[in-house]
Structures are given as C-alpha cells and as structure tokens.
Tab-separated table of N, CA and C in Angstrom:
chain	number	residue	atom	x	y	z
A	6	MET	N	3.153	22.993	-33.383
A	6	MET	CA	1.954	22.675	-32.565
A	6	MET	C	1.999	23.420	-31.442
A	7	SER	N	0.880	24.384	-31.376
A	7	SER	CA	0.567	25.109	-29.973
A	7	SER	C	0.298	24.185	-28.879
A	8	PRO	N	0.359	24.732	-27.579
A	8	PRO	CA	0.067	23.725	-26.336
A	8	PRO	C	-1.546	23.949	-26.349
A	9	ARG	N	-1.971	22.649	-26.234
A	9	ARG	CA	-3.616	22.524	-26.317
A	9	ARG	C	-3.774	21.416	-25.103
A	10	THR	N	-4.782	21.594	-24.572
A	10	THR	CA	-5.392	20.569	-23.594
A	10	THR	C	-5.919	19.320	-24.251
A	11	VAL	N	-5.525	18.113	-23.719
A	11	VAL	CA	-5.946	16.972	-24.477
A	11	VAL	C	-6.708	16.067	-23.473
A	12	PRO	N	-8.145	16.139	-23.565
A	12	PRO	CA	-9.056	15.566	-22.481
A	12	PRO	C	-8.585	14.080	-22.435
A	13	PHE	N	-8.052	13.218	-23.551
A	13	PHE	CA	-7.769	12.009	-23.214
A	13	PHE	C	-6.480	11.607	-22.588
A	14	ALA	N	-5.724	12.429	-22.289
A	14	ALA	CA	-4.675	12.395	-21.480
A	14	ALA	C	-4.825	13.036	-20.143
A	15	LEU	N	-5.804	12.619	-19.635
A	15	LEU	CA	-6.388	13.173	-18.371
A	15	LEU	C	-5.451	12.537	-17.285
A	16	LEU	N	-5.032	13.044	-16.206
A	16	LEU	CA	-4.483	12.584	-14.995
A	16	LEU	C	-5.124	12.933	-14.015
A	17	VAL	N	-5.290	12.136	-13.154
A	17	VAL	CA	-6.473	12.199	-12.069
A	17	VAL	C	-5.589	11.759	-10.852
A	18	LEU	N	-5.585	12.647	-9.962
A	18	LEU	CA	-4.965	12.749	-8.461
A	18	LEU	C	-6.177	12.074	-7.398
A	19	THR	N	-5.956	11.073	-6.688
A	19	THR	CA	-7.013	10.600	-5.762
A	19	THR	C	-6.337	10.341	-4.440
A	20	LEU	N	-7.176	10.504	-3.498
A	20	LEU	CA	-6.577	10.211	-2.174
A	20	LEU	C	-6.280	8.608	-1.835
A	21	ALA	N	-5.231	8.366	-1.183
A	21	ALA	CA	-4.735	7.088	-0.911
A	21	ALA	C	-4.666	7.094	0.698
A	22	ALA	N	-4.695	8.064	1.403
A	22	ALA	CA	-4.424	7.944	2.832
A	22	ALA	C	-4.866	7.031	3.411
A	23	GLY	N	-4.245	6.290	4.334
A	23	GLY	CA	-4.965	5.325	5.113
A	23	GLY	C	-5.033	3.845	4.459
A	24	CYS	N	-4.273	3.975	3.462
A	24	CYS	CA	-4.241	2.608	2.482
A	24	CYS	C	-2.966	2.303	2.266
A	25	GLY	N	-2.432	0.985	2.204
A	25	GLY	CA	-1.140	0.716	2.311
A	25	GLY	C	-0.253	0.689	3.345
A	26	GLU	N	1.041	0.833	3.057
A	26	GLU	CA	1.831	0.683	3.996
A	26	GLU	C	1.781	1.896	4.914
A	27	GLU	N	2.791	1.842	5.887
A	27	GLU	CA	2.794	2.938	6.987
A	27	GLU	C	3.704	4.079	6.349
A	28	PHE	N	3.392	5.364	6.510
A	28	PHE	CA	4.223	6.539	6.319
A	28	PHE	C	4.834	7.168	7.303
A	29	SER	N	5.636	8.280	7.273
A	29	SER	CA	6.241	8.988	8.041
A	29	SER	C	5.220	9.976	8.754
A	30	PRO	N	5.524	10.392	10.098
A	30	PRO	CA	4.785	11.416	10.535
A	30	PRO	C	5.219	12.641	9.781
A	31	GLY	N	4.098	13.742	9.608
A	31	GLY	CA	4.448	14.894	9.041
A	31	GLY	C	4.199	14.602	7.396
A	32	GLU	N	4.112	13.562	7.022
A	32	GLU	CA	3.915	13.534	5.417
A	32	GLU	C	2.264	12.992	5.251
A	33	ALA	N	1.861	13.074	4.242
A	33	ALA	CA	0.585	12.507	3.885
A	33	ALA	C	0.831	11.706	2.435
A	34	ARG	N	-0.052	10.665	2.310
A	34	ARG	CA	0.283	9.821	1.330
A	34	ARG	C	-0.653	9.849	0.432
A	35	PHE	N	-0.569	10.460	-1.000
A	35	PHE	CA	-1.535	10.334	-2.002
A	35	PHE	C	-1.395	9.536	-3.028
A	36	GLY	N	-2.699	8.712	-3.644
A	36	GLY	CA	-2.275	8.064	-4.760
A	36	GLY	C	-2.524	8.821	-5.984
A	37	VAL	N	-2.017	8.419	-6.955
A	37	VAL	CA	-2.053	9.308	-8.311
A	37	VAL	C	-2.541	7.967	-9.271
A	38	ASP	N	-3.676	8.566	-9.771
A	38	ASP	CA	-4.182	7.524	-10.870
A	38	ASP	C	-3.945	8.175	-12.151
A	39	LEU	N	-2.979	7.911	-13.016
A	39	LEU	CA	-2.652	8.412	-14.205
A	39	LEU	C	-3.343	7.625	-15.260
A	40	LEU	N	-4.155	8.490	-15.945
A	40	LEU	CA	-5.113	7.844	-17.098
A	40	LEU	C	-4.632	8.534	-18.301
A	41	VAL	N	-4.428	7.577	-19.447
A	41	VAL	CA	-3.805	8.144	-20.625
A	41	VAL	C	-4.513	7.332	-21.813
A	42	ASP	N	-4.655	8.108	-22.972
A	42	ASP	CA	-5.369	7.266	-24.288
A	42	ASP	C	-3.967	6.522	-24.655
A	43	LYS	N	-4.278	5.211	-25.278
A	43	LYS	CA	-3.244	4.523	-25.702
A	43	LYS	C	-2.486	5.008	-26.944
A	44	ALA	N	-3.131	5.644	-27.699
A	44	ALA	CA	-2.210	6.426	-28.616
A	44	ALA	C	-1.197	7.368	-28.202
A	45	VAL	N	-1.392	8.092	-27.005
A	45	VAL	CA	-0.408	8.859	-26.544
A	45	VAL	C	0.562	7.940	-25.694
A	46	ALA	N	0.283	6.971	-25.273
A	46	ALA	CA	0.914	6.007	-24.229
A	46	ALA	C	2.215	5.514	-24.978
A	47	ALA	N	1.858	5.307	-26.447
A	47	ALA	CA	2.964	4.914	-27.018
A	47	ALA	C	4.296	5.378	-26.921
A	48	ASP	N	4.339	6.879	-26.789
A	48	ASP	CA	5.632	7.811	-26.852
A	48	ASP	C	6.063	7.957	-25.378
A	49	LEU	N	5.294	7.580	-24.474
A	49	LEU	CA	5.285	7.889	-22.977
A	49	LEU	C	6.766	6.823	-22.354
A	50	SER	N	7.588	7.466	-21.658
A	50	SER	CA	8.580	6.666	-20.976
A	50	SER	C	8.359	6.534	-19.489
A	51	ALA	N	8.003	7.826	-19.077
A	51	ALA	CA	7.934	8.064	-17.509
A	51	ALA	C	6.991	9.152	-17.126
A	52	PHE	N	6.492	9.142	-16.062
A	52	PHE	CA	5.829	10.375	-15.499
A	52	PHE	C	6.905	10.733	-14.256
A	53	GLN	N	6.784	12.316	-14.495
A	53	GLN	CA	7.903	12.842	-13.575
A	53	GLN	C	7.011	13.722	-12.566
A	54	LEU	N	6.960	13.589	-11.318
A	54	LEU	CA	6.204	14.251	-10.444
A	54	LEU	C	6.829	15.084	-9.220
A	55	ALA	N	6.551	16.400	-9.067
A	55	ALA	CA	7.337	17.349	-8.420
A	55	ALA	C	6.233	18.265	-7.715
A	56	VAL	N	6.475	18.647	-6.742
A	56	VAL	CA	5.707	19.576	-5.726
A	56	VAL	C	6.382	21.039	-5.516
A	57	LEU	N	5.767	21.942	-5.739
A	57	LEU	CA	6.287	23.422	-5.444
A	57	LEU	C	5.620	23.873	-4.361
A	58	PRO	N	6.412	24.700	-3.290
A	58	PRO	CA	5.632	25.201	-2.133
A	58	PRO	C	5.180	26.618	-2.921
A	59	ASN	N	4.495	27.585	-2.249
A	59	ASN	CA	3.889	28.813	-2.464
A	59	ASN	C	3.012	28.546	-3.975
A	60	GLY	N	2.044	27.680	-3.785
A	60	GLY	CA	1.417	27.356	-5.124
A	60	GLY	C	0.375	28.484	-5.616
A	61	LYS	N	-0.112	29.412	-4.605
A	61	LYS	CA	-0.855	30.421	-5.106
A	61	LYS	C	-0.139	31.527	-5.964
A	62	GLU	N	1.234	31.713	-5.696
A	62	GLU	CA	2.188	32.507	-6.471
A	62	GLU	C	2.427	31.887	-7.829
A	63	ARG	N	2.189	30.677	-8.063
A	63	ARG	CA	2.680	30.366	-9.285
A	63	ARG	C	1.383	30.149	-10.264
A	64	ASN	N	1.860	30.185	-11.598
A	64	ASN	CA	0.961	30.611	-12.744
A	64	ASN	C	0.893	29.008	-13.284
A	65	CYS	N	-0.290	27.963	-13.117
A	65	CYS	CA	-0.109	26.906	-13.621
A	65	CYS	C	-0.098	26.846	-15.104
A	66	THR	N	-0.839	27.966	-15.914
A	66	THR	CA	-0.634	27.861	-17.026
A	66	THR	C	0.480	28.213	-17.943
A	67	GLU	N	1.435	28.919	-17.245
A	67	GLU	CA	2.656	29.351	-17.680
A	67	GLU	C	3.679	28.116	-17.420
A	68	ILE	N	3.319	27.485	-16.210
A	68	ILE	CA	4.209	26.494	-15.889
A	68	ILE	C	4.138	25.221	-16.916
A	69	GLN	N	2.958	25.075	-17.412
A	69	GLN	CA	2.730	23.993	-18.406
A	69	GLN	C	3.275	24.264	-19.698
A	70	LYS	N	3.729	25.343	-20.064
A	70	LYS	CA	4.380	25.760	-21.260
A	70	LYS	C	5.632	25.407	-21.662
A	71	GLN	N	6.343	24.973	-20.617
A	71	GLN	CA	7.673	24.457	-20.712
A	71	GLN	C	8.201	23.532	-19.910
A	72	CYS	N	9.345	22.990	-19.923
A	72	CYS	CA	9.921	22.201	-18.937
A	72	CYS	C	10.070	22.734	-17.521
A	73	LEU	N	9.568	22.207	-16.433
A	73	LEU	CA	9.757	22.729	-15.136
A	73	LEU	C	11.242	22.882	-14.726
A	74	SER	N	12.054	21.930	-15.325
A	74	SER	CA	13.440	22.269	-15.108
A	74	SER	C	14.157	23.309	-15.723
A	75	LEU	N	13.506	24.130	-16.578
A	75	LEU	CA	13.922	25.673	-16.881
A	75	LEU	C	13.165	26.676	-16.135
A	76	GLN	N	12.369	26.340	-15.222
A	76	GLN	CA	11.600	27.290	-14.395
A	76	GLN	C	12.157	27.470	-13.206
A	77	VAL	N	12.497	26.427	-12.551
A	77	VAL	CA	12.871	26.439	-11.152
A	77	VAL	C	14.095	25.916	-10.819
A	78	LYS	N	14.541	25.963	-9.645
A	78	LYS	CA	16.196	25.385	-9.160
A	78	LYS	C	15.463	24.185	-8.497
A	79	ALA	N	16.220	22.917	-8.450
A	79	ALA	CA	16.057	21.809	-7.743
A	79	ALA	C	15.711	21.734	-6.320
A	80	ASN	N	16.454	22.945	-5.860
A	80	ASN	CA	16.174	23.033	-4.296
A	80	ASN	C	14.879	23.562	-3.835
A	81	GLU	N	13.967	24.215	-5.017
A	81	GLU	CA	12.928	24.790	-4.632
A	81	GLU	C	11.727	23.846	-4.395
A	82	LEU	N	12.111	22.602	-5.088
A	82	LEU	CA	10.952	21.702	-4.853
A	82	LEU	C	11.048	20.947	-3.442
A	83	LEU	N	9.820	20.561	-3.128
A	83	LEU	CA	9.448	19.698	-1.923
A	83	LEU	C	10.251	18.345	-2.085
A	84	ILE	N	10.739	17.774	-0.879
A	84	ILE	CA	11.171	16.304	-0.990
A	84	ILE	C	10.115	15.372	-0.708
A	85	LEU	N	9.988	14.460	-1.533
A	85	LEU	CA	8.682	13.567	-1.778
A	85	LEU	C	9.261	12.209	-1.649
A	86	ARG	N	8.538	11.097	-1.418
A	86	ARG	CA	8.854	9.992	-1.050
A	86	ARG	C	7.844	9.028	-1.911
A	87	ASP	N	8.258	7.881	-2.473
A	87	ASP	CA	7.160	7.007	-3.196
A	87	ASP	C	6.986	5.986	-2.114
A	88	GLY	N	5.965	4.813	-2.733
A	88	GLY	CA	5.622	3.684	-1.958
A	88	GLY	C	6.856	2.857	-1.639
A	89	GLN	N	8.010	2.884	-2.246
A	89	GLN	CA	9.016	2.036	-1.893
A	89	GLN	C	10.274	2.603	-1.098
A	90	GLY	N	9.846	3.997	-0.572
A	90	GLY	CA	10.615	4.422	0.340
A	90	GLY	C	11.856	5.558	-0.253
A	91	THR	N	11.515	5.412	-1.633
A	91	THR	CA	12.706	6.349	-2.520
A	91	THR	C	12.195	7.828	-2.588
A	92	GLN	N	13.484	8.714	-1.909
A	92	GLN	CA	13.132	9.870	-1.729
A	92	GLN	C	13.834	10.734	-2.635
A	93	GLY	N	13.019	12.070	-3.089
A	93	GLY	CA	13.804	12.954	-3.761
A	93	GLY	C	12.900	14.131	-3.974
A	94	ARG	N	13.434	15.074	-4.580
A	94	ARG	CA	12.707	16.453	-4.972
A	94	ARG	C	11.935	16.265	-6.200
A	95	VAL	N	12.136	15.143	-7.131
A	95	VAL	CA	11.294	14.678	-8.160
A	95	VAL	C	11.399	13.317	-7.954
A	96	LEU	N	10.002	12.693	-8.337
A	96	LEU	CA	9.920	11.086	-8.497
A	96	LEU	C	9.659	10.919	-9.981
A	97	ARG	N	10.034	9.727	-10.300
A	97	ARG	CA	9.955	9.319	-11.725
A	97	ARG	C	9.395	7.893	-11.355
A	98	PHE	N	8.140	7.723	-12.476
A	98	PHE	CA	7.496	6.330	-12.298
A	98	PHE	C	7.486	5.815	-13.869
A	99	PRO	N	8.325	4.776	-14.137
A	99	PRO	CA	8.302	4.213	-15.412
A	99	PRO	C	6.957	4.067	-15.704
A	100	VAL	N	6.856	4.183	-17.074
A	100	VAL	CA	5.320	3.833	-17.571
A	100	VAL	C	4.976	2.471	-17.466
A	101	ASN	N	3.942	2.134	-16.729
A	101	ASN	CA	3.534	0.556	-16.711
A	101	ASN	C	1.782	0.580	-16.476
A	102	LEU	N	1.519	0.962	-17.810
A	102	LEU	CA	0.157	1.123	-18.146
A	102	LEU	C	-0.798	-0.135	-18.124
A	103	THR	N	-1.955	-0.153	-17.815
A	103	THR	CA	-2.791	-1.378	-17.702
A	103	THR	C	-3.981	-0.943	-18.435
A	104	GLY	N	-4.693	-1.783	-18.994
A	104	GLY	CA	-6.156	-1.484	-19.494
A	104	GLY	C	-6.220	-1.406	-21.050
A	105	SER	N	-7.419	-0.940	-21.653
A	105	SER	CA	-7.318	-0.939	-23.152
A	105	SER	C	-7.957	0.345	-23.431
A	106	GLY	N	-7.853	0.732	-24.340
A	106	GLY	CA	-8.555	2.299	-24.935
A	106	GLY	C	-7.770	3.359	-24.088
A	107	VAL	N	-8.506	3.792	-23.011
A	107	VAL	CA	-7.706	4.683	-22.038
A	107	VAL	C	-7.184	3.683	-20.856
A	108	THR	N	-5.878	3.862	-20.820
A	108	THR	CA	-4.818	2.932	-19.923
A	108	THR	C	-4.810	3.734	-18.551
A	109	SER	N	-4.240	3.062	-17.559
A	109	SER	CA	-4.035	3.618	-16.378
A	109	SER	C	-2.890	2.987	-15.792
A	110	GLN	N	-2.440	3.773	-14.741
A	110	GLN	CA	-1.246	3.401	-13.895
A	110	GLN	C	-1.441	4.018	-12.539
A	111	ASP	N	-1.393	3.329	-11.490
A	111	ASP	CA	-1.673	3.849	-10.186
A	111	ASP	C	-0.138	3.931	-9.687
A	112	VAL	N	0.092	5.153	-8.905
A	112	VAL	CA	1.373	5.440	-8.136
A	112	VAL	C	1.224	6.059	-6.977
A	113	ALA	N	1.925	5.966	-5.897
A	113	ALA	CA	1.813	6.681	-4.571
A	113	ALA	C	2.784	7.408	-4.252
A	114	ILE	N	2.637	8.709	-3.648
A	114	ILE	CA	3.579	9.541	-3.220
A	114	ILE	C	3.475	10.247	-1.773
A	115	GLU	N	4.394	10.305	-1.015
A	115	GLU	CA	4.323	11.092	0.189
A	115	GLU	C	4.716	12.407	0.135
A	116	VAL	N	3.758	13.484	0.477
A	116	VAL	CA	3.969	14.896	0.550
A	116	VAL	C	3.995	15.388	1.807
A	117	PRO	N	4.774	16.421	2.166
A	117	PRO	CA	4.862	16.949	3.587
A	117	PRO	C	3.713	17.675	3.756
A	118	VAL	N	3.367	17.459	4.940
A	118	VAL	CA	1.955	18.252	5.395
A	118	VAL	C	2.225	19.987	5.420
A	119	GLY	N	1.195	20.339	4.781
A	119	GLY	CA	1.598	21.883	4.805
A	119	GLY	C	0.416	22.327	3.849
A	120	ARG	N	0.593	23.728	3.537
A	120	ARG	CA	-0.454	24.496	2.834
A	120	ARG	C	0.139	25.187	1.508
A	121	ASP	N	-0.718	25.228	0.757
A	121	ASP	CA	-0.219	26.279	-0.535
A	121	ASP	C	0.863	25.459	-1.442
A	122	TYR	N	0.583	24.368	-2.195
A	122	TYR	CA	1.538	23.864	-3.012
A	122	TYR	C	0.850	23.704	-4.337
A	123	ALA	N	1.694	23.510	-5.300
A	123	ALA	CA	1.377	23.162	-6.612
A	123	ALA	C	2.108	21.744	-6.940
A	124	LEU	N	1.239	20.866	-7.355
A	124	LEU	CA	1.872	19.790	-8.007
A	124	LEU	C	1.875	19.599	-9.546
A	125	VAL	N	3.026	19.157	-9.974
A	125	VAL	CA	3.381	19.350	-11.305
A	125	VAL	C	3.523	17.885	-11.898
A	126	ILE	N	2.719	17.392	-12.640
A	126	ILE	CA	3.258	16.067	-13.534
A	126	ILE	C	3.684	16.165	-14.777
A	127	GLU	N	4.737	15.619	-15.197
A	127	GLU	CA	5.118	15.915	-16.649
A	127	GLU	C	5.386	14.506	-17.208
A	128	GLY	N	4.754	14.284	-18.436
A	128	GLY	CA	5.120	13.144	-19.236
A	128	GLY	C	6.423	13.013	-20.142
A	129	LEU	N	7.340	12.147	-19.836
A	129	LEU	CA	8.658	12.215	-20.435
A	129	LEU	C	8.590	11.235	-21.613
A	130	SER	N	9.214	11.722	-22.646
A	130	SER	CA	9.158	10.857	-23.951
A	130	SER	C	10.281	9.837	-23.830
A	131	GLN	N	10.344	8.759	-24.830
A	131	GLN	CA	11.235	7.717	-24.656
A	131	GLN	C	12.641	7.983	-25.366
A	132	ASP	N	12.755	9.337	-26.060
A	132	ASP	CA	14.127	9.915	-26.326
A	132	ASP	C	15.141	9.897	-25.304
A	133	ASN	N	16.502	9.871	-25.947
A	133	ASN	CA	17.344	10.011	-25.032
A	133	ASN	C	18.349	11.406	-25.399
A	134	PRO	N	18.350	12.489	-24.689
A	134	PRO	CA	17.689	12.506	-23.401
A	134	PRO	C	16.034	12.809	-23.782
A	135	PRO	N	15.264	12.543	-22.877
A	135	PRO	CA	13.874	12.623	-22.966
A	135	PRO	C	13.396	14.112	-23.379
A	136	ARG	N	12.365	14.116	-24.088
A	136	ARG	CA	11.587	15.303	-24.385
A	136	ARG	C	10.412	15.342	-23.518
A	137	LEU	N	9.862	16.572	-23.199
A	137	LEU	CA	8.584	16.953	-22.558
A	137	LEU	C	7.539	16.757	-23.462
A	138	LEU	N	6.584	15.808	-23.150
A	138	LEU	CA	5.613	15.583	-23.834
A	138	LEU	C	4.190	16.192	-23.556
A	139	GLY	N	4.157	16.491	-22.301
A	139	GLY	CA	3.203	17.294	-21.689
A	139	GLY	C	3.167	17.500	-20.119
A	140	SER	N	2.497	18.339	-19.735
A	140	SER	CA	2.680	18.707	-18.277
A	140	SER	C	1.000	18.877	-17.797
A	141	SER	N	0.947	18.910	-16.394
A	141	SER	CA	-0.031	18.985	-15.506
A	141	SER	C	0.115	19.665	-14.531
A	142	CYS	N	-0.608	21.016	-14.126
A	142	CYS	CA	-0.149	21.667	-12.784
A	142	CYS	C	-1.354	21.709	-12.130
A	143	ASN	N	-1.327	21.468	-10.813
A	143	ASN	CA	-2.629	21.370	-9.950
A	143	ASN	C	-2.343	22.075	-8.780
A	144	TYR	N	-3.065	22.947	-8.012
A	144	TYR	CA	-2.945	23.495	-6.832
A	144	TYR	C	-3.464	22.643	-5.706
A	145	LEU	N	-2.719	22.555	-4.672
A	145	LEU	CA	-2.980	21.602	-3.590
A	145	LEU	C	-2.999	22.765	-2.276
A	146	PRO	N	-4.288	23.088	-2.124
A	146	PRO	CA	-4.390	24.126	-1.010
A	146	PRO	C	-3.869	23.872	0.275
A	147	GLU	N	-3.882	22.484	0.441
A	147	GLU	CA	-3.771	21.888	2.009
A	147	GLU	C	-3.490	20.531	1.964
A	148	VAL	N	-2.682	20.049	2.601
A	148	VAL	CA	-2.151	18.709	2.704
A	148	VAL	C	-1.922	18.474	4.314
A	149	ASN	N	-3.086	17.408	4.635
A	149	ASN	CA	-3.030	17.224	6.128
A	149	ASN	C	-2.604	15.658	6.324
A	150	ALA	N	-2.085	15.657	7.641
A	150	ALA	CA	-1.277	14.290	8.075
A	150	ALA	C	-2.781	13.419	8.193
A	151	SER	N	-4.045	13.680	8.176
A	151	SER	CA	-5.173	12.688	8.484
A	151	SER	C	-5.719	12.747	7.133
A	152	ARG	N	-6.993	12.935	7.169
A	152	ARG	CA	-7.955	12.621	5.859
A	152	ARG	C	-7.732	13.877	4.989
A	153	ASN	N	-7.581	13.925	3.694
A	153	ASN	CA	-7.421	14.656	2.698
A	153	ASN	C	-8.604	14.494	1.815
A	154	ASP	N	-9.232	15.671	0.976
A	154	ASP	CA	-10.121	15.363	-0.009
A	154	ASP	C	-9.611	14.917	-1.282
A	155	PRO	N	-10.111	14.283	-1.963
A	155	PRO	CA	-9.618	13.930	-3.356
A	155	PRO	C	-9.520	15.192	-4.179
A	156	ILE	N	-8.285	15.109	-5.011
A	156	ILE	CA	-8.287	16.122	-5.902
A	156	ILE	C	-8.298	15.799	-7.580
A	157	LEU	N	-8.960	16.315	-8.181
A	157	LEU	CA	-8.962	15.985	-9.868
A	157	LEU	C	-7.860	16.749	-10.504
A	158	ALA	N	-7.057	16.030	-10.992
A	158	ALA	CA	-5.863	16.733	-11.665
A	158	ALA	C	-6.180	17.477	-12.919
A	159	ALA	N	-5.554	18.543	-13.142
A	159	ALA	CA	-5.888	19.132	-14.531
A	159	ALA	C	-5.364	18.173	-15.786
A	160	PRO	N	-6.313	18.393	-16.678
A	160	PRO	CA	-5.689	17.525	-17.920
A	160	PRO	C	-4.342	18.003	-18.419
A	161	MET	N	-3.694	17.087	-18.874
A	161	MET	CA	-2.399	17.048	-19.330
A	161	MET	C	-2.322	18.131	-20.518
A	162	THR	N	-1.488	19.014	-20.538
A	162	THR	CA	-1.199	19.948	-21.777
A	162	THR	C	-0.144	19.302	-22.597
A	163	LEU	N	-0.730	18.923	-23.922
A	163	LEU	CA	0.469	18.477	-24.962
A	163	LEU	C	1.461	19.552	-25.361
A	164	LEU	N	2.526	19.439	-25.564
A	164	LEU	CA	3.638	20.266	-25.841
A	164	LEU	C	4.353	20.013	-27.259
A	165	SER	N	4.934	20.905	-27.819
A	165	SER	CA	6.078	20.699	-28.693
A	165	SER	C	7.270	21.326	-28.463
A	166	VAL	N	7.509	21.321	-27.191
A	166	VAL	CA	8.806	22.046	-26.830
A	166	VAL	C	10.002	21.291	-26.650
A	167	ASP	N	11.015	21.549	-27.160
A	167	ASP	CA	12.084	20.608	-27.208
A	167	ASP	C	13.236	21.066	-26.220
A	168	CYS	N	12.898	20.422	-24.921
A	168	CYS	CA	13.442	20.556	-23.587
A	168	CYS	C	13.635	19.288	-23.012
A	169	ASN	N	14.702	19.118	-22.027
A	169	ASN	CA	15.062	17.887	-21.306
A	169	ASN	C	14.247	18.268	-19.888
A	170	PRO	N	13.322	17.496	-19.981
A	170	PRO	CA	12.582	17.882	-18.595
A	170	PRO	C	13.237	17.245	-17.223
A	171	THR	N	14.053	16.439	-17.311
A	171	THR	CA	14.789	15.820	-16.161
A	171	THR	C	15.510	16.915	-15.132
A	172	ILE	N	15.120	16.566	-13.777
A	172	ILE	CA	15.633	17.259	-12.590
A	172	ILE	C	16.216	16.298	-11.870
A	173	GLY	N	17.426	16.686	-11.492
A	173	GLY	CA	18.086	15.921	-10.464
A	173	GLY	C	17.388	16.148	-8.957
A	174	GLY	N	17.314	14.710	-8.441
A	174	GLY	CA	16.683	14.566	-6.990
A	174	GLY	C	17.493	15.189	-5.986
C-alpha cells in the first residue's frame, strides 16, 4: 500500500492557551484535538507528538513517509511538557477516544515560545514493538507566550512502513 491521505483520520490542532492550569514562562500551551475514524482507532495504541526547530527547512511530505525516529536524532527535538508536567522531547498519549463514528481525544502540550517549528504527530500501533500507522506534519510559523491563532493540522497519512516509531525522551 502506498502512502495516502485519509480524510477520516484527521488530526486537528486547536489553541487552548489561557485555559486550564498554569504553565511555565517561555512556553505556550496548545490543545490538540485528535479526531479519528472508529475503524482506524481499533489499531491505535498511542499518539506520539514531537516538535522540530527550523520548520521551513523540513519537507513535511517526506517526513510523513517513514518514522520520524529514522529521520532525526532525539536531541534535535524541542523539549515539550504535557498537562501533568511530564517533560520530554517526545510526548506519548495513550489512546483514550470518546464518541461514536468519528471519535476524538483531547490532549494538551506546552511548546517553547519561538518561530519556525514543525509539529509531527504519529499514530502508533498496538504491536510490540509498535509500528507507525500514520503521520501528520504541520508547520508552526510562530508560537507566542500570549494568544496564538488556531492551527488546523494536516490529515494523517496512512503508511505501510515497517519501522518502530518510538523515540526516547
């Protein structure tokens, strides 16, 4: 199977700054609303989120063709934090989908304030070790400490690549 865009596996990134708990100075909180078709959800175990600097230099189409773990070194990724204070270069969120038909899951991440980033969201399979089920790569031109415009994430590209997408934090 060749990579293809799957509209029903759409991932949507929306702003949640100003909501929820306090966050550290120099970081902006984003809410990520993950929308997934129930048929695809059966194979998912987790979503893995990572942010790369120098987003304009990245080719999102190429990034989505294989595991990010094969394309970058862990120390290239920005340090992120989730809503519970867990910190790492990669944040994983176990699948906890709600709804029927198209299901959703809300997660929150804190991203360092800055410019020119690429957000990569990977869907991990339930296999051990996990396989990459799909990837979404999105340009973040600017992340402000105050108000940020909502960002609509690119549709997830479904893959048939046999690679382990996990990246050590």
